[in-house]
Short mmCIF file of C-alpha atoms in Angstrom, two decimals:
data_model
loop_
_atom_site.label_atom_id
_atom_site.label_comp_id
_atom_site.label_asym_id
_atom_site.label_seq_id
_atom_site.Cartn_x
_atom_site.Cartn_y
_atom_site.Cartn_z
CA UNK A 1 -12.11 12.50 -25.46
CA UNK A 2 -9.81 11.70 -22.07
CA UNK A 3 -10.66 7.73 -23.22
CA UNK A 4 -9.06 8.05 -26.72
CA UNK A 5 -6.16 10.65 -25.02
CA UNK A 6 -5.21 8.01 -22.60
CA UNK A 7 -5.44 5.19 -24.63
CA UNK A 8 -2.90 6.71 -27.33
CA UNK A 9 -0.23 7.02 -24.50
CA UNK A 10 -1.31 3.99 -22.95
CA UNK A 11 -1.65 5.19 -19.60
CA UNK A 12 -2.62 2.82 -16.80
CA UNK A 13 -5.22 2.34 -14.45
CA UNK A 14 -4.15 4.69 -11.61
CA UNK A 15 -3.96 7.76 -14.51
CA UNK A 16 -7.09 6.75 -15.73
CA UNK A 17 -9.09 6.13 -12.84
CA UNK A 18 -7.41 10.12 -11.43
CA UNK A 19 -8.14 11.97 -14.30
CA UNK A 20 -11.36 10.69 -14.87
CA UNK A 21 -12.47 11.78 -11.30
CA UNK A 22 -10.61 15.33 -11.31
CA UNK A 23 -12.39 15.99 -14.42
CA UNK A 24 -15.72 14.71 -13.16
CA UNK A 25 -15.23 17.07 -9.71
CA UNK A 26 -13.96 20.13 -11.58
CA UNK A 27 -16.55 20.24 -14.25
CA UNK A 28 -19.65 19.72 -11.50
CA UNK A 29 -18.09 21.92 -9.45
CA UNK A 30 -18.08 24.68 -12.45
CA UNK A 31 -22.34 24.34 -12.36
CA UNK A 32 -22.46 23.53 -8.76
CA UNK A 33 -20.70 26.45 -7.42
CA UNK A 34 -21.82 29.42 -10.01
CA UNK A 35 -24.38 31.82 -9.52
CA UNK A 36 -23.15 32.82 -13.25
CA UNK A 37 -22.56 29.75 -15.04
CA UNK A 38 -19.26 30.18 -17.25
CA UNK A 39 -19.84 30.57 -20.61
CA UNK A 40 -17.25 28.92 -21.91
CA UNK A 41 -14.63 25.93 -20.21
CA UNK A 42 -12.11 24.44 -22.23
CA UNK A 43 -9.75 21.63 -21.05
CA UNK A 44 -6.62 20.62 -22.02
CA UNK A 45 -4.48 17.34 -21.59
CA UNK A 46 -0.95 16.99 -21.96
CA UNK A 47 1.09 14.36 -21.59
CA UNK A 48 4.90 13.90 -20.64
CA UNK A 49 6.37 10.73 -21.87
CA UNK A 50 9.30 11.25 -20.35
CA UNK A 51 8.04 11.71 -16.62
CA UNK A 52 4.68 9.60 -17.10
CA UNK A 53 2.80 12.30 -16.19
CA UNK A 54 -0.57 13.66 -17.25
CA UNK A 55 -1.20 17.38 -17.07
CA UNK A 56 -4.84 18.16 -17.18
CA UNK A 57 -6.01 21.60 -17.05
CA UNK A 58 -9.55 23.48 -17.17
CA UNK A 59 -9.97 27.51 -18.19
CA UNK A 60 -13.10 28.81 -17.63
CA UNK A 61 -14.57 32.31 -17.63
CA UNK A 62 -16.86 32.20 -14.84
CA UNK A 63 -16.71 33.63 -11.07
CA UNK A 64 -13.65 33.55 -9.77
CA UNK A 65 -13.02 31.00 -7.83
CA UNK A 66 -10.06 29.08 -6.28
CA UNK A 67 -10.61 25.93 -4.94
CA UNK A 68 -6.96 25.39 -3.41
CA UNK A 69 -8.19 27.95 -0.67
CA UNK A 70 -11.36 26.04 -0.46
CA UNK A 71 -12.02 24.95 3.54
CA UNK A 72 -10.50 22.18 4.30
CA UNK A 73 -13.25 19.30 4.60
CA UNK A 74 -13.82 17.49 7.90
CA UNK A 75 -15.17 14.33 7.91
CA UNK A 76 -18.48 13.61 9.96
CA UNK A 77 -18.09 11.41 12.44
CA UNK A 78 -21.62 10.04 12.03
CA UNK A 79 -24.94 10.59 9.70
CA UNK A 80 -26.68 13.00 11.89
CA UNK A 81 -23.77 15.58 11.29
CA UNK A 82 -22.68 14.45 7.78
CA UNK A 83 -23.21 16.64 5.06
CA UNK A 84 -24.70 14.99 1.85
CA UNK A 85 -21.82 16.71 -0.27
CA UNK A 86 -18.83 18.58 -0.18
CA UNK A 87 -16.64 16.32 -0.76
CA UNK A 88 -15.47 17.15 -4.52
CA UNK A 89 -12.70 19.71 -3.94
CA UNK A 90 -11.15 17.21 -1.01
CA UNK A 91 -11.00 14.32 -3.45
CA UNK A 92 -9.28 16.55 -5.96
CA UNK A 93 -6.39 17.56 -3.72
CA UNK A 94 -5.66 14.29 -2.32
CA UNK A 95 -5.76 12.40 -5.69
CA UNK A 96 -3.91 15.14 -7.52
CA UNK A 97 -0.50 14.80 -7.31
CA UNK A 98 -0.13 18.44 -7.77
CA UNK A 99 -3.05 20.96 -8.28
CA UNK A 100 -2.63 24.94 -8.70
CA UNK A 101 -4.95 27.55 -9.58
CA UNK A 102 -4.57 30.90 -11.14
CA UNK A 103 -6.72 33.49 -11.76
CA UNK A 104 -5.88 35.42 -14.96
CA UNK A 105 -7.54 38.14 -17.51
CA UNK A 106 -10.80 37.15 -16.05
CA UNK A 107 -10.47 33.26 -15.99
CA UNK A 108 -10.09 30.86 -13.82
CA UNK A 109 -7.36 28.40 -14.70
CA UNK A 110 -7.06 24.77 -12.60
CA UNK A 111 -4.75 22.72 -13.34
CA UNK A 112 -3.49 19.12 -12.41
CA UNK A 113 -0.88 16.56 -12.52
CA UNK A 114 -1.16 13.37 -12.35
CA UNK A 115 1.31 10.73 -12.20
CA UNK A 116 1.74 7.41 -13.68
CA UNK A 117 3.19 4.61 -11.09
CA UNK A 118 3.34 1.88 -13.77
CA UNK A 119 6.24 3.81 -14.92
CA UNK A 120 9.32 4.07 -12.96
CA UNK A 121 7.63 3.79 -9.68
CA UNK A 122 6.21 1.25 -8.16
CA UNK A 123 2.39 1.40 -7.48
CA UNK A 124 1.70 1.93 -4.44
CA UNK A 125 4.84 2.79 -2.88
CA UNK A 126 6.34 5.40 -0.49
CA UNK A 127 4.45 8.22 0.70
CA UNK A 128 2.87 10.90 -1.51
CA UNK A 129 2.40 14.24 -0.55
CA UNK A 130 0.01 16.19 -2.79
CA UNK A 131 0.96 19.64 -3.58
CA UNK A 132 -1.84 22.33 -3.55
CA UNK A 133 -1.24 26.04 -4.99
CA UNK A 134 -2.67 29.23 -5.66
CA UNK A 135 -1.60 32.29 -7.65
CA UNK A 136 -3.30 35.24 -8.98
CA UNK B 1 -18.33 -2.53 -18.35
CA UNK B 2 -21.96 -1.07 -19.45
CA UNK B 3 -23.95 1.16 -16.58
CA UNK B 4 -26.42 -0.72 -15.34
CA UNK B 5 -28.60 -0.99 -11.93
CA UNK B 6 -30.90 -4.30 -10.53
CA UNK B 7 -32.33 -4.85 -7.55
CA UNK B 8 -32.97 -8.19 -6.08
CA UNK B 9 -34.80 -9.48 -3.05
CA UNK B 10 -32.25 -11.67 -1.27
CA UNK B 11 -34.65 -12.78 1.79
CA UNK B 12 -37.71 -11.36 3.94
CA UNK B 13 -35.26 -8.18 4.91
CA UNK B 14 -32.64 -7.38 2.57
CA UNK B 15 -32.35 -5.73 -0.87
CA UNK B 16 -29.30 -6.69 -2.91
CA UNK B 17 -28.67 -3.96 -4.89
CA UNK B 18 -26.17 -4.78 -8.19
CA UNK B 19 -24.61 -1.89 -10.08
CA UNK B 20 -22.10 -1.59 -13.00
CA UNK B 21 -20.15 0.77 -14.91
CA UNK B 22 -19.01 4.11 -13.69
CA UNK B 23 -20.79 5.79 -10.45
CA UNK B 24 -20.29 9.40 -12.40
CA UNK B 25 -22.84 12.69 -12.22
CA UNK B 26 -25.01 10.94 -15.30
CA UNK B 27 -25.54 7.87 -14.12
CA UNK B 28 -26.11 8.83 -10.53
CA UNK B 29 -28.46 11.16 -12.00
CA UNK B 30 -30.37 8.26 -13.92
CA UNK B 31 -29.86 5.76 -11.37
CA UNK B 32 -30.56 8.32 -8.29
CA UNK B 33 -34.61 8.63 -7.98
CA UNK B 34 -35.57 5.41 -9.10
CA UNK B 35 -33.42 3.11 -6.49
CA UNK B 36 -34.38 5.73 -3.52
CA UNK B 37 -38.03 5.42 -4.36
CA UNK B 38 -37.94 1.41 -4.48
CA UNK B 39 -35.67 1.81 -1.23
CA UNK B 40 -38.60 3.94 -0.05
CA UNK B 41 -41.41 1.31 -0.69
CA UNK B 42 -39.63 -1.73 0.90
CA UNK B 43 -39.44 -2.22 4.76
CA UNK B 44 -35.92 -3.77 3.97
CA UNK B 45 -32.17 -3.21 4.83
CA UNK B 46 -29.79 -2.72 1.73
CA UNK B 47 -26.96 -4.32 0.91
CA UNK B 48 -25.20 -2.33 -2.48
CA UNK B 49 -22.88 -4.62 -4.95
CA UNK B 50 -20.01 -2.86 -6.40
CA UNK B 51 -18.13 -5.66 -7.83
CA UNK B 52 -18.86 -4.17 -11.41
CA UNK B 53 -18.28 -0.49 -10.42
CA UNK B 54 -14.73 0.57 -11.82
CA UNK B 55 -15.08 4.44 -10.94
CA UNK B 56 -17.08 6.44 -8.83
CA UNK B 57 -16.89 10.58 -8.33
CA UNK B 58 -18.53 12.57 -5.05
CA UNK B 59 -22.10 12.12 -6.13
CA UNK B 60 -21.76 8.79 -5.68
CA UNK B 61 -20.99 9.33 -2.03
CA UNK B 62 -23.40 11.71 -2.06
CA UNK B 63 -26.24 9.38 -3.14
CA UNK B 64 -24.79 6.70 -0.54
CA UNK B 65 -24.95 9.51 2.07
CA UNK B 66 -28.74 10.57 1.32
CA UNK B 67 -29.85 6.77 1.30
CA UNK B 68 -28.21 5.74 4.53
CA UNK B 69 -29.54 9.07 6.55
CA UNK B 70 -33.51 8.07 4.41
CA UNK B 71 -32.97 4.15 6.26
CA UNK B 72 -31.52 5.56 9.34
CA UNK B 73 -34.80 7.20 10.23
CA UNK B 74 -36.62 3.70 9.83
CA UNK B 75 -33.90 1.15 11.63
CA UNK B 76 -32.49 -0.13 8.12
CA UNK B 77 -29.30 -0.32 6.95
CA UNK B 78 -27.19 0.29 3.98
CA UNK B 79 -24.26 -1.81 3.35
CA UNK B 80 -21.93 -1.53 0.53
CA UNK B 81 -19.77 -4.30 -0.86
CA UNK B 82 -17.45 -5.33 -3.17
CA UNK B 83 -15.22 -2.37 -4.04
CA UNK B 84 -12.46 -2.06 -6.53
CA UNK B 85 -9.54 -0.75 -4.55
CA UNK B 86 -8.97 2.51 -6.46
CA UNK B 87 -12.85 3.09 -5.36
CA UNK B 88 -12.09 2.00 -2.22
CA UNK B 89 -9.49 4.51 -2.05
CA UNK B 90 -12.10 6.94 -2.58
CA UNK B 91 -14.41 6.06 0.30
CA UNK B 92 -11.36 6.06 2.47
CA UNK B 93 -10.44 9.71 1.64
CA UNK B 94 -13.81 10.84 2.73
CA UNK B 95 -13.79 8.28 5.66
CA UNK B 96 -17.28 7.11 4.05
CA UNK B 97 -16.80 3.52 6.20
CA UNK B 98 -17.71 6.32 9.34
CA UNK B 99 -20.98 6.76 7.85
CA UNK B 100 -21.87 3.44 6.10
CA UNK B 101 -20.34 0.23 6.48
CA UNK B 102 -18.28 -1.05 3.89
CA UNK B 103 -17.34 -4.34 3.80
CA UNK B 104 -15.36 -7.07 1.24
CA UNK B 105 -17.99 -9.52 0.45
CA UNK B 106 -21.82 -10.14 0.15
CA UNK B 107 -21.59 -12.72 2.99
CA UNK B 108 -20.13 -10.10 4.98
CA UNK B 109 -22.89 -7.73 3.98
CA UNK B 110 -25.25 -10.16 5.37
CA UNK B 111 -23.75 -10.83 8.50
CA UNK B 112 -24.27 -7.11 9.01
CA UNK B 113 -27.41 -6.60 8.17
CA UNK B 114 -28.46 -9.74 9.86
CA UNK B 115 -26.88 -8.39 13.21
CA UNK B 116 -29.22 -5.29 13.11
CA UNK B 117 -32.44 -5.52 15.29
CA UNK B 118 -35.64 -4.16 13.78
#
């Protein structure tokens, strides 16, 4: 489904490679996470021609649960103290370009965006700060 | 680029492991128990060839993670190679190269693995 999406707007590697992975962490972290599994998760892709930019968004009706406030992970500084996981939710914010969350009428709603540099901005270039938020 | 795994005997102490495809939850979860028990039954170090691997999520790490702390106990080493650079960018985030050294080719993979007393 994200294959064909991207491939009709021709989105590049960066977008691809993103999406793929925020997908991939949100939807684990949906089973991971729940002592009641949701029921039901739908996802939703959108994309902006105009600003190359992917919006990718999950709604689920499980737990609450808001990753954005999420501790902030600390990397080990060698195997005896390194957890095997935890990692998901800090690989979501920092390849994000923007991520929010929102609780609402008993769902949980994350969404993302996600840039594309092939267009109108060189990959690669300047510094990008990801922007985390939390409503609800 | 299909998923795939093989393992190779390079020499006397190292395992060359070669994967493909995309390092997501399914194939880590095909891939996972299989390479940990043949890592389990060989006395060697492991060297891991990513050359082929165009994505790779947080189980990934995660499998990386459990596999270097199972050698660690016996003096062996993992060693991963090879990495696209949006994987690489991955690793970096979560400051695997810390926990496992990664390096840019097999030869280099060797070198460390050859450096390591037993």
């Amino acid at each position: 489904m994200l294959d064909a999406f991207l491939d009709r707007h021709a989105c590049g590697e960066r977008v691809r490679f993103v999406s793929a992975l925020l997908l991939e962490e949100a939807v684990s972290n949906l089973f991971l996470r729940a002592t009641r599994p949701a029921e039901r998760c739908q996802v939703v892709l959108t994309w902006d021609e105009e600003a190359g930019e992917l919006s990718l968004s999950l709604e689920d009706d499980g737990e609450p649960f808001d990753p954005c406030h999420a501790p902030a992970y600390t990397a080990a500084s060698d195997l005896s103290n390194a957890p095997d996981g935890g990692r998901g939710i800090h690989l979501m914010r920092v390849m994000a370009d923007e991520m929010r969350y929102v609780r609402d009428s008993g769902r949980n709603r994350l969404s993302f965006r996600v840039r594309d540099r092939g267009r109108g901005e060189e990959a690669g270039q300047g510094a990008r700060t990801p922007s985390v938020r939390s409503a609800g | 680029m299909q998923d795939a795994m093989d393992i190779q005997e390079v020499d006397d102490s190292t395992l060359r492991v070669v994967l493909a495809g995309r390092l997501d939850s399914n194939m880590v979860d095909r891939i996972e128990s299989s390479l940990r028990a043949r890592i389990d039954a060989s006395p060697h170090h492991v060297i891991v060839d990513l050359y082929e691997v165009g994505f790779a999520a947080s189980l990934a790490i995660r499998m990386f993670v459990a596999i270097a702390r199972q050698l660690h106990g016996t003096g062996r080493l993992i060693v991963l190679f090879g990495a696209q650079p949006l994987v690489r960018e991955v690793f970096d985030h979560v400051a695997l190269d810390d926990l496992i050294p990664i390096v840019p080719e097999a030869a280099d993979a060797l070198d460390r693995v050859a450096g390591v007393a037993r």
